[in-house]
Amino acid sequence: QIRGGDDRGARVKGEAIAQEDAGAAAGLLGAQLPMPGPPFAWDRSGAFAQAMRRAQETGAFTTAEVPVDVTNRWLHARLYPSDAGLTAYLYDVTERRQAERRAQRQSRQLQNLYDAAFTLNTVRERQDVLNAAVQISRDLLGTQQVTLAVPNDPPGEWQFSGLTGPPADDLRRVLE
């Protein structure tokens, strides 16, 4: 169990030690547990400390998702207050959060494709289609460096979209 204490660590409470481990753990009773830096120095966001305060003040079970320092790791904290102190269980949920971010990113990409299809279905003029295709390509690829070249009449002529100036000679040579 965790009890508020000084900046060196958390005190081990006797009632938290299982009966079968009592002999081996007898030396730990009341001892300071080593912790890196001040208590919960890894909690730079303050989310864990805030959850601890909330659990202690309300006396209710509390959970929190806590970023761990600058390691890009995440902990899920489950806090159980009691008269004897506060019991905290910490679980590494980094992989779950990464999977959620990937799913959100894929969902946004799919929505962007649906939006692109809708936009392309609404435009009718060739130049409007080209302009829409350039903008959609820029949005989907995340870059402004998009140029579309389409054959034009008479044969051998090209129409360019997405350029801010005349096409480079090397681009014309590639198309010839």
Short mmCIF file of C-alpha atoms in Angstrom, two decimals:
data_model
loop_
_atom_site.label_atom_id
_atom_site.label_comp_id
_atom_site.label_asym_id
_atom_site.label_seq_id
_atom_site.Cartn_x
_atom_site.Cartn_y
_atom_site.Cartn_z
CA GLN A 1 0.00 0.00 0.00
CA ILE A 2 1.13 3.55 -0.58
CA ARG A 3 0.95 6.13 2.15
CA GLY A 4 1.86 9.74 1.82
CA GLY A 5 5.30 10.30 3.24
CA ASP A 6 8.48 12.21 2.69
CA ASP A 7 10.22 12.69 -0.64
CA ARG A 8 12.28 9.50 -0.38
CA GLY A 9 9.62 6.92 -1.09
CA ALA A 10 6.57 5.01 0.07
CA ARG A 11 6.33 3.02 3.30
CA VAL A 12 5.44 -0.68 3.17
CA LYS A 13 2.39 -1.42 5.30
CA GLY A 14 2.29 -4.70 7.22
CA GLU A 15 -1.28 -5.50 6.21
CA ALA A 16 -0.31 -5.47 2.53
CA ILE A 17 2.10 -8.40 2.92
CA ALA A 18 0.63 -11.83 2.28
CA GLN A 19 0.80 -14.28 5.20
CA GLU A 20 3.04 -16.77 3.35
CA ASP A 21 5.57 -14.04 2.56
CA ALA A 22 5.63 -12.63 6.10
CA GLY A 23 8.95 -14.18 7.04
CA ALA A 24 10.82 -13.06 3.93
CA ALA A 25 9.28 -9.62 3.99
CA ALA A 26 9.64 -8.97 7.72
CA GLY A 27 12.72 -6.90 7.02
CA LEU A 28 10.72 -4.61 4.74
CA LEU A 29 8.15 -3.56 7.33
CA GLY A 30 8.34 0.19 7.72
CA ALA A 31 11.36 0.39 5.41
CA GLN A 32 11.67 3.00 2.67
CA LEU A 33 11.21 1.59 -0.80
CA PRO A 34 13.67 3.05 -3.31
CA MET A 35 12.00 5.28 -5.86
CA PRO A 36 13.65 7.24 -8.66
CA GLY A 37 13.91 10.80 -7.44
CA PRO A 38 11.02 12.33 -5.51
CA PRO A 39 7.92 10.17 -5.27
CA PHE A 40 6.50 9.67 -8.73
CA ALA A 41 9.13 11.81 -10.47
CA TRP A 42 8.03 10.05 -13.66
CA ASP A 43 4.61 11.72 -13.32
CA ARG A 44 5.57 15.04 -14.93
CA SER A 45 2.00 15.64 -16.07
CA GLY A 46 0.76 15.37 -12.49
CA ALA A 47 -2.07 13.02 -13.56
CA PHE A 48 -1.09 10.27 -11.12
CA ALA A 49 -0.70 12.65 -8.18
CA GLN A 50 -4.03 14.25 -9.07
CA ALA A 51 -5.73 10.83 -9.21
CA MET A 52 -4.22 9.95 -5.83
CA ARG A 53 -5.57 13.17 -4.30
CA ARG A 54 -9.00 12.55 -5.86
CA ALA A 55 -9.10 8.99 -4.47
CA GLN A 56 -8.00 10.15 -1.02
CA GLU A 57 -10.43 13.08 -0.92
CA THR A 58 -13.48 11.21 -2.21
CA GLY A 59 -12.70 7.81 -0.71
CA ALA A 60 -13.80 6.28 -4.01
CA PHE A 61 -12.08 3.92 -6.43
CA THR A 62 -10.27 5.99 -9.06
CA THR A 63 -8.52 5.29 -12.35
CA ALA A 64 -6.19 7.37 -14.46
CA GLU A 65 -4.15 7.00 -17.66
CA VAL A 66 -0.74 8.49 -16.95
CA PRO A 67 2.07 9.38 -19.38
CA VAL A 68 5.43 8.21 -18.04
CA ASP A 69 7.94 11.03 -18.24
CA VAL A 70 9.34 11.43 -21.76
CA THR A 71 9.50 7.71 -22.60
CA ASN A 72 6.25 7.65 -24.63
CA ARG A 73 5.01 4.93 -22.28
CA TRP A 74 1.61 5.01 -20.57
CA LEU A 75 0.39 3.52 -17.31
CA HIS A 76 -3.16 2.78 -16.27
CA ALA A 77 -3.50 3.42 -12.55
CA ARG A 78 -6.22 1.83 -10.42
CA LEU A 79 -6.40 3.44 -6.99
CA TYR A 80 -8.26 1.93 -4.04
CA PRO A 81 -8.49 4.14 -0.93
CA SER A 82 -8.99 2.64 2.53
CA ASP A 83 -8.59 3.67 6.15
CA ALA A 84 -5.08 2.18 6.10
CA GLY A 85 -3.92 4.12 3.04
CA LEU A 86 -4.13 3.91 -0.71
CA THR A 87 -3.51 0.79 -2.79
CA ALA A 88 -2.31 1.48 -6.34
CA TYR A 89 -2.07 -0.99 -9.20
CA LEU A 90 -0.17 0.22 -12.26
CA TYR A 91 -0.48 -1.45 -15.67
CA ASP A 92 1.55 -0.66 -18.78
CA VAL A 93 -1.02 0.21 -21.48
CA THR A 94 1.39 1.65 -24.04
CA GLU A 95 0.68 -0.97 -26.72
CA ARG A 96 -3.09 -0.54 -26.37
CA ARG A 97 -2.80 3.25 -26.72
CA GLN A 98 -0.57 2.85 -29.79
CA ALA A 99 -3.12 0.49 -31.36
CA GLU A 100 -5.89 3.01 -30.62
CA ARG A 101 -3.88 5.81 -32.29
CA ARG A 102 -3.27 3.61 -35.36
CA ALA A 103 -7.00 2.80 -35.57
CA GLN A 104 -7.92 6.50 -35.28
CA ARG A 105 -5.40 7.44 -37.98
CA GLN A 106 -6.75 4.73 -40.31
CA SER A 107 -10.31 5.84 -39.63
CA ARG A 108 -9.41 9.45 -40.53
CA GLN A 109 -7.72 8.26 -43.73
CA LEU A 110 -10.78 6.23 -44.72
CA GLN A 111 -13.05 9.21 -44.01
CA ASN A 112 -10.78 11.38 -46.18
CA LEU A 113 -11.15 8.88 -49.04
CA TYR A 114 -14.96 8.95 -48.70
CA ASP A 115 -14.86 12.76 -48.70
CA ALA A 116 -12.64 12.70 -51.80
CA ALA A 117 -15.06 10.42 -53.66
CA PHE A 118 -17.95 12.73 -52.76
CA THR A 119 -16.04 15.80 -53.96
CA LEU A 120 -15.02 14.17 -57.25
CA ASN A 121 -18.65 13.14 -57.86
CA THR A 122 -19.86 16.72 -57.51
CA VAL A 123 -17.50 18.43 -59.98
CA ARG A 124 -18.29 18.36 -63.69
CA GLU A 125 -15.79 20.49 -65.60
CA ARG A 126 -12.41 19.06 -66.52
CA GLN A 127 -10.43 21.86 -64.88
CA ASP A 128 -12.56 21.59 -61.72
CA VAL A 129 -11.88 17.84 -61.61
CA LEU A 130 -8.15 18.47 -61.99
CA ASN A 131 -8.14 21.15 -59.29
CA ALA A 132 -10.12 18.90 -56.94
CA ALA A 133 -7.82 15.95 -57.66
CA VAL A 134 -4.74 18.06 -56.90
CA GLN A 135 -6.20 19.33 -53.62
CA ILE A 136 -7.36 15.86 -52.58
CA SER A 137 -3.92 14.44 -53.42
CA ARG A 138 -2.24 17.14 -51.34
CA ASP A 139 -4.54 16.43 -48.40
CA LEU A 140 -4.15 12.64 -48.58
CA LEU A 141 -0.37 12.73 -49.08
CA GLY A 142 0.24 15.57 -46.64
CA THR A 143 2.35 17.58 -49.08
CA GLN A 144 1.99 20.57 -51.36
CA GLN A 145 4.32 18.99 -53.95
CA VAL A 146 1.62 17.50 -56.18
CA THR A 147 1.37 18.02 -59.92
CA LEU A 148 -1.04 16.30 -62.27
CA ALA A 149 -0.33 16.13 -65.97
CA VAL A 150 -3.09 15.01 -68.32
CA PRO A 151 -3.08 14.69 -72.11
CA ASN A 152 -4.74 17.57 -73.86
CA ASP A 153 -5.92 18.25 -77.42
CA PRO A 154 -4.09 18.41 -79.83
CA PRO A 155 -2.11 15.19 -79.19
CA GLY A 156 1.30 15.80 -77.65
CA GLU A 157 0.05 18.74 -75.56
CA TRP A 158 -0.27 18.42 -71.80
CA GLN A 159 -2.42 20.21 -69.27
CA PHE A 160 -0.84 20.71 -65.85
CA SER A 161 -2.57 21.25 -62.52
CA GLY A 162 -0.97 22.05 -59.22
CA LEU A 163 1.93 24.08 -60.60
CA THR A 164 2.52 27.64 -59.53
CA GLY A 165 4.50 28.42 -62.68
CA PRO A 166 5.35 26.88 -66.04
CA PRO A 167 6.38 23.21 -65.92
CA ALA A 168 10.10 22.44 -65.70
CA ASP A 169 11.83 21.27 -68.88
CA ASP A 170 12.74 17.93 -67.29
CA LEU A 171 9.04 17.28 -66.58
CA ARG A 172 8.18 17.99 -70.22
CA ARG A 173 10.96 15.61 -71.38
CA VAL A 174 9.57 12.82 -69.19
CA LEU A 175 6.14 13.25 -70.74
CA GLU A 176 7.33 13.33 -74.36
#
